[in-house]
Amino acid sequence: MASKTKKVLRVCRNCHHVVDGEACVTCGSSNLSEDWAGYLYIVDPKHSKIAEKMNIDMPGRYALKVR
Amino acid sequence: MTDAEEIKTTIYAMKTTAKQERTVVDNIVKALEDHDEIRVVAVMAPDELKGYVLIESPDSIARIEQLREMVPNARAVVKGEMAFSEIEHFLVPKPVVTGIDEGTIVELIAGPFKGEKAVVKRVDTSKEEITVELYESMVPIPITVRGDNVRVIDKTHE
């Protein structure tokens, strides 16, 4: 069976969190963008230097750059 | 105090099939759920680094090799480690409009006006857009383009 058209992921402009629904689960903002670049998955924010640099304290999917 | 304890992590680069970087990141995370012995704290796929994903882990490279075997589209683990300073610039990308000011002469490199020269009239840093007026146009029509669609030719000297 043919697969469905690929869903465009949206990113919260405030916290760079990749969002599935209509509003950001972290900050509650509905200021979302489809124009983003760079994908980041934080598994363990407590021990990650990347998360520390990005000021991320929640695990999850993030975008590196949001327009 | 275990949470605050500093664990030394290393950054490894993993080669992937072209254009599958994002899928590989998702698959790595999926593989990690079933394998507690492999510790990975972050995975990232910067757009500038095509064909690779970067993995931050406190484990040795052998564990990352083990992880690669479980992930489809993951080709190889690059031997050696990367310094944090090497990947830092991916995390804080500078806006593409950096270096473009009002009065800068630019050349449009994409879109219907490709190849035309224009003068910058306004710069929107937050949207990364610039408004330009074409050089050779009789009537000044402002055109808003994306910051990465132009090439700087001449900066203003004031």
mmCIF file of C-alpha atoms in Angstrom:
data_model
loop_
_atom_site.group_PDB
_atom_site.id
_atom_site.type_symbol
_atom_site.label_atom_id
_atom_site.label_comp_id
_atom_site.label_asym_id
_atom_site.label_seq_id
_atom_site.Cartn_x
_atom_site.Cartn_y
_atom_site.Cartn_z
ATOM 1 C CA MET A 1 0.000 0.000 0.000
ATOM 2 C CA ALA A 2 1.262 3.429 -0.885
ATOM 3 C CA SER A 3 2.477 5.375 2.104
ATOM 4 C CA LYS A 4 0.757 8.568 3.139
ATOM 5 C CA THR A 5 2.314 11.898 2.260
ATOM 6 C CA LYS A 6 5.123 12.686 4.689
ATOM 7 C CA LYS A 7 3.962 14.889 7.510
ATOM 8 C CA VAL A 8 5.827 18.154 7.810
ATOM 9 C CA LEU A 9 7.166 18.491 11.319
ATOM 10 C CA ARG A 10 6.808 21.839 13.014
ATOM 11 C CA VAL A 11 9.061 23.464 15.543
ATOM 12 C CA CYS A 12 8.277 25.835 18.400
ATOM 13 C CA ARG A 13 9.917 29.207 17.767
ATOM 14 C CA ASN A 14 10.393 29.802 21.502
ATOM 15 C CA CYS A 15 12.055 26.631 22.719
ATOM 16 C CA HIS A 16 13.053 24.903 19.422
ATOM 17 C CA HIS A 17 11.091 21.796 20.440
ATOM 18 C CA VAL A 18 9.813 19.640 17.554
ATOM 19 C CA VAL A 19 6.022 19.588 17.925
ATOM 20 C CA ASP A 20 3.514 16.999 16.690
ATOM 21 C CA GLY A 21 0.261 18.782 17.472
ATOM 22 C CA GLU A 22 -0.929 22.370 17.277
ATOM 23 C CA ALA A 23 0.856 23.745 20.333
ATOM 24 C CA CYS A 24 4.227 23.208 21.974
ATOM 25 C CA VAL A 25 4.078 20.700 24.828
ATOM 26 C CA THR A 26 6.892 22.365 26.741
ATOM 27 C CA CYS A 27 6.039 26.051 26.717
ATOM 28 C CA GLY A 28 2.419 25.949 25.503
ATOM 29 C CA SER A 29 3.187 28.366 22.695
ATOM 30 C CA SER A 30 1.445 28.001 19.346
ATOM 31 C CA ASN A 31 4.107 30.016 17.585
ATOM 32 C CA LEU A 32 5.271 27.178 15.336
ATOM 33 C CA SER A 33 7.444 27.137 12.245
ATOM 34 C CA GLU A 34 7.807 24.678 9.374
ATOM 35 C CA ASP A 35 11.026 26.294 8.235
ATOM 36 C CA TRP A 36 13.782 24.847 10.359
ATOM 37 C CA ALA A 37 17.104 23.102 9.963
ATOM 38 C CA GLY A 38 19.302 20.744 11.919
ATOM 39 C CA TYR A 39 17.907 17.919 14.021
ATOM 40 C CA LEU A 40 18.887 17.224 17.612
ATOM 41 C CA TYR A 41 17.718 14.456 19.923
ATOM 42 C CA ILE A 42 18.521 14.932 23.579
ATOM 43 C CA VAL A 43 18.313 11.653 25.491
ATOM 44 C CA ASP A 44 19.900 12.649 28.798
ATOM 45 C CA PRO A 45 20.013 16.437 29.280
ATOM 46 C CA LYS A 46 21.714 16.185 32.660
ATOM 47 C CA HIS A 47 24.903 14.682 31.288
ATOM 48 C CA SER A 48 24.955 16.142 27.817
ATOM 49 C CA LYS A 49 27.326 18.969 26.966
ATOM 50 C CA ILE A 50 25.263 19.684 23.857
ATOM 51 C CA ALA A 51 22.120 20.131 25.968
ATOM 52 C CA GLU A 52 24.031 22.348 28.375
ATOM 53 C CA LYS A 53 25.227 24.566 25.541
ATOM 54 C CA MET A 54 21.729 24.755 24.065
ATOM 55 C CA ASN A 55 20.166 25.407 27.516
ATOM 56 C CA ILE A 56 17.946 22.353 27.195
ATOM 57 C CA ASP A 57 16.747 20.598 30.340
ATOM 58 C CA MET A 58 14.073 18.331 28.898
ATOM 59 C CA PRO A 59 14.749 15.235 26.794
ATOM 60 C CA GLY A 60 13.214 15.182 23.329
ATOM 61 C CA ARG A 61 13.554 16.307 19.742
ATOM 62 C CA TYR A 62 14.820 19.787 18.923
ATOM 63 C CA ALA A 63 15.766 21.843 15.913
ATOM 64 C CA LEU A 64 19.125 23.581 15.754
ATOM 65 C CA LYS A 65 17.852 26.496 13.718
ATOM 66 C CA VAL A 66 14.313 27.869 13.380
ATOM 67 C CA ARG A 67 13.265 30.604 10.998
ATOM 68 C CA MET B 1 24.557 13.738 44.122
ATOM 69 C CA THR B 2 24.687 11.226 41.283
ATOM 70 C CA ASP B 3 22.630 13.439 38.977
ATOM 71 C CA ALA B 4 24.929 16.392 39.270
ATOM 72 C CA GLU B 5 27.976 14.184 38.837
ATOM 73 C CA GLU B 6 29.964 15.147 35.805
ATOM 74 C CA ILE B 7 30.322 12.315 33.289
ATOM 75 C CA LYS B 8 32.904 12.737 30.582
ATOM 76 C CA THR B 9 31.205 12.395 27.238
ATOM 77 C CA THR B 10 32.752 12.007 23.821
ATOM 78 C CA ILE B 11 31.436 12.996 20.431
ATOM 79 C CA TYR B 12 31.563 10.429 17.647
ATOM 80 C CA ALA B 13 30.642 10.875 14.001
ATOM 81 C CA MET B 14 28.628 8.189 12.242
ATOM 82 C CA LYS B 15 28.392 8.020 8.478
ATOM 83 C CA THR B 16 24.904 7.511 7.102
ATOM 84 C CA THR B 17 23.170 7.050 3.772
ATOM 85 C CA ALA B 18 22.673 10.427 2.089
ATOM 86 C CA LYS B 19 19.486 12.265 3.112
ATOM 87 C CA GLN B 20 18.717 9.712 5.814
ATOM 88 C CA GLU B 21 20.367 11.636 8.657
ATOM 89 C CA ARG B 22 17.108 12.449 10.449
ATOM 90 C CA THR B 23 15.818 8.879 10.099
ATOM 91 C CA VAL B 24 19.084 7.562 11.492
ATOM 92 C CA VAL B 25 18.794 9.852 14.533
ATOM 93 C CA ASP B 26 15.266 8.555 15.201
ATOM 94 C CA ASN B 27 16.380 4.949 14.691
ATOM 95 C CA ILE B 28 19.342 5.361 17.046
ATOM 96 C CA VAL B 29 16.982 6.581 19.765
ATOM 97 C CA LYS B 30 14.616 3.687 19.025
ATOM 98 C CA ALA B 31 17.499 1.184 19.237
ATOM 99 C CA LEU B 32 18.618 2.690 22.550
ATOM 100 C CA GLU B 33 15.255 1.948 24.139
ATOM 101 C CA ASP B 34 15.892 -1.805 23.843
ATOM 102 C CA HIS B 35 19.563 -1.681 24.740
ATOM 103 C CA ASP B 36 20.235 -0.205 28.143
ATOM 104 C CA GLU B 37 23.911 -1.177 27.988
ATOM 105 C CA ILE B 38 24.596 1.502 25.376
ATOM 106 C CA ARG B 39 24.567 4.980 26.857
ATOM 107 C CA VAL B 40 24.028 7.885 24.498
ATOM 108 C CA VAL B 41 23.146 11.306 25.861
ATOM 109 C CA ALA B 42 22.477 13.190 22.612
ATOM 110 C CA VAL B 43 22.335 12.618 18.867
ATOM 111 C CA MET B 44 22.333 15.366 16.303
ATOM 112 C CA ALA B 45 22.193 15.859 12.549
ATOM 113 C CA PRO B 46 23.275 19.363 11.549
ATOM 114 C CA ASP B 47 22.126 20.402 8.080
ATOM 115 C CA GLU B 48 25.604 21.606 7.187
ATOM 116 C CA LEU B 49 27.088 18.171 7.794
ATOM 117 C CA LYS B 50 25.507 16.022 5.106
ATOM 118 C CA GLY B 51 25.818 12.256 5.398
ATOM 119 C CA TYR B 52 26.824 12.193 9.053
ATOM 120 C CA VAL B 53 25.194 12.202 12.454
ATOM 121 C CA LEU B 54 27.016 13.164 15.635
ATOM 122 C CA ILE B 55 26.613 11.072 18.751
ATOM 123 C CA GLU B 56 27.472 12.250 22.251
ATOM 124 C CA SER B 57 28.168 9.323 24.529
ATOM 125 C CA PRO B 58 30.192 8.466 27.626
ATOM 126 C CA ASP B 59 30.873 5.008 26.159
ATOM 127 C CA SER B 60 33.771 3.754 24.080
ATOM 128 C CA ILE B 61 33.787 3.602 20.290
ATOM 129 C CA ALA B 62 33.162 -0.167 20.439
ATOM 130 C CA ARG B 63 29.710 0.481 21.910
ATOM 131 C CA ILE B 64 28.950 2.944 19.129
ATOM 132 C CA GLU B 65 30.008 0.291 16.576
ATOM 133 C CA GLN B 66 27.576 -2.086 18.276
ATOM 134 C CA LEU B 67 24.886 0.571 17.981
ATOM 135 C CA ARG B 68 25.626 1.091 14.279
ATOM 136 C CA GLU B 69 24.950 -2.565 13.561
ATOM 137 C CA MET B 70 21.433 -2.176 14.918
ATOM 138 C CA VAL B 71 20.533 0.939 12.962
ATOM 139 C CA PRO B 72 19.509 0.773 9.308
ATOM 140 C CA ASN B 73 21.162 3.336 6.996
ATOM 141 C CA ALA B 74 24.041 3.783 9.412
ATOM 142 C CA ARG B 75 27.176 3.036 7.398
ATOM 143 C CA ALA B 76 30.247 3.394 9.573
ATOM 144 C CA VAL B 77 31.594 5.001 12.688
ATOM 145 C CA VAL B 78 34.400 7.462 12.045
ATOM 146 C CA LYS B 79 37.508 6.371 13.924
ATOM 147 C CA GLY B 80 38.520 8.825 16.592
ATOM 148 C CA GLU B 81 36.772 11.425 18.676
ATOM 149 C CA MET B 82 35.657 14.946 17.962
ATOM 150 C CA ALA B 83 36.393 17.875 20.243
ATOM 151 C CA PHE B 84 33.394 19.798 21.564
ATOM 152 C CA SER B 85 34.820 22.970 20.063
ATOM 153 C CA GLU B 86 34.540 21.388 16.604
ATOM 154 C CA ILE B 87 30.777 20.990 16.849
ATOM 155 C CA GLU B 88 29.999 24.073 18.929
ATOM 156 C CA HIS B 89 29.286 26.242 15.890
ATOM 157 C CA PHE B 90 26.482 23.895 14.789
ATOM 158 C CA LEU B 91 24.672 24.550 18.071
ATOM 159 C CA VAL B 92 24.599 28.321 17.864
ATOM 160 C CA PRO B 93 24.201 29.102 14.183
ATOM 161 C CA LYS B 94 24.797 32.722 13.372
ATOM 162 C CA PRO B 95 21.988 34.433 11.470
ATOM 163 C CA VAL B 96 22.474 34.409 7.699
ATOM 164 C CA VAL B 97 21.898 38.154 7.579
ATOM 165 C CA THR B 98 25.060 38.787 9.627
ATOM 166 C CA GLY B 99 27.247 41.216 7.720
ATOM 167 C CA ILE B 100 24.381 42.640 5.687
ATOM 168 C CA ASP B 101 23.400 46.209 6.562
ATOM 169 C CA GLU B 102 21.263 48.882 4.972
ATOM 170 C CA GLY B 103 23.022 50.177 1.889
ATOM 171 C CA THR B 104 24.946 46.956 1.236
ATOM 172 C CA ILE B 105 25.038 45.996 -2.430
ATOM 173 C CA VAL B 106 24.030 42.387 -2.951
ATOM 174 C CA GLU B 107 23.430 40.022 -5.831
ATOM 175 C CA LEU B 108 20.318 37.869 -5.780
ATOM 176 C CA ILE B 109 21.357 34.250 -6.263
ATOM 177 C CA ALA B 110 17.944 32.565 -6.348
ATOM 178 C CA GLY B 111 14.364 33.249 -7.363
ATOM 179 C CA PRO B 112 12.950 35.167 -10.349
ATOM 180 C CA PHE B 113 15.479 37.995 -9.993
ATOM 181 C CA LYS B 114 18.495 35.689 -9.950
ATOM 182 C CA GLY B 115 21.628 37.458 -11.127
ATOM 183 C CA GLU B 116 20.256 40.979 -10.507
ATOM 184 C CA LYS B 117 22.110 43.404 -8.317
ATOM 185 C CA ALA B 118 20.238 45.250 -5.591
ATOM 186 C CA VAL B 119 20.684 47.663 -2.696
ATOM 187 C CA VAL B 120 19.582 46.564 0.768
ATOM 188 C CA LYS B 121 16.888 48.826 2.218
ATOM 189 C CA ARG B 122 15.876 46.935 5.343
ATOM 190 C CA VAL B 123 17.194 43.970 7.336
ATOM 191 C CA ASP B 124 14.915 41.803 9.468
ATOM 192 C CA THR B 125 17.246 39.830 11.719
ATOM 193 C CA SER B 126 14.561 37.791 13.467
ATOM 194 C CA LYS B 127 12.973 36.541 10.244
ATOM 195 C CA GLU B 128 16.342 36.470 8.476
ATOM 196 C CA GLU B 129 14.850 38.395 5.594
ATOM 197 C CA ILE B 130 16.108 41.438 3.771
ATOM 198 C CA THR B 131 14.235 43.972 1.671
ATOM 199 C CA VAL B 132 16.103 45.118 -1.410
ATOM 200 C CA GLU B 133 15.563 47.411 -4.374
ATOM 201 C CA LEU B 134 16.869 46.344 -7.740
ATOM 202 C CA TYR B 135 19.700 48.451 -9.167
ATOM 203 C CA GLU B 136 18.601 48.592 -12.763
ATOM 204 C CA SER B 137 14.901 48.929 -12.123
ATOM 205 C CA MET B 138 13.280 52.197 -13.321
ATOM 206 C CA VAL B 139 10.803 52.292 -10.476
ATOM 207 C CA PRO B 140 12.039 51.392 -7.017
ATOM 208 C CA ILE B 141 10.079 48.300 -6.049
ATOM 209 C CA PRO B 142 10.949 46.783 -2.683
ATOM 210 C CA ILE B 143 11.464 43.039 -2.835
ATOM 211 C CA THR B 144 11.737 40.923 0.304
ATOM 212 C CA VAL B 145 13.999 37.904 -0.011
ATOM 213 C CA ARG B 146 15.490 35.342 2.341
ATOM 214 C CA GLY B 147 18.878 36.210 3.733
ATOM 215 C CA ASP B 148 20.478 33.118 2.222
ATOM 216 C CA ASN B 149 19.271 34.041 -1.268
ATOM 217 C CA VAL B 150 21.766 36.852 -1.664
ATOM 218 C CA ARG B 151 25.510 37.234 -1.974
ATOM 219 C CA VAL B 152 27.198 40.359 -0.626
ATOM 220 C CA ILE B 153 29.080 42.277 -3.333
ATOM 221 C CA ASP B 154 30.007 45.517 -1.629
ATOM 222 C CA LYS B 155 29.617 46.724 1.923
ATOM 223 C CA THR B 156 28.950 50.330 2.797
ATOM 224 C CA HIS B 157 31.911 52.343 4.016
ATOM 225 C CA GLU B 158 30.772 55.079 6.300
#
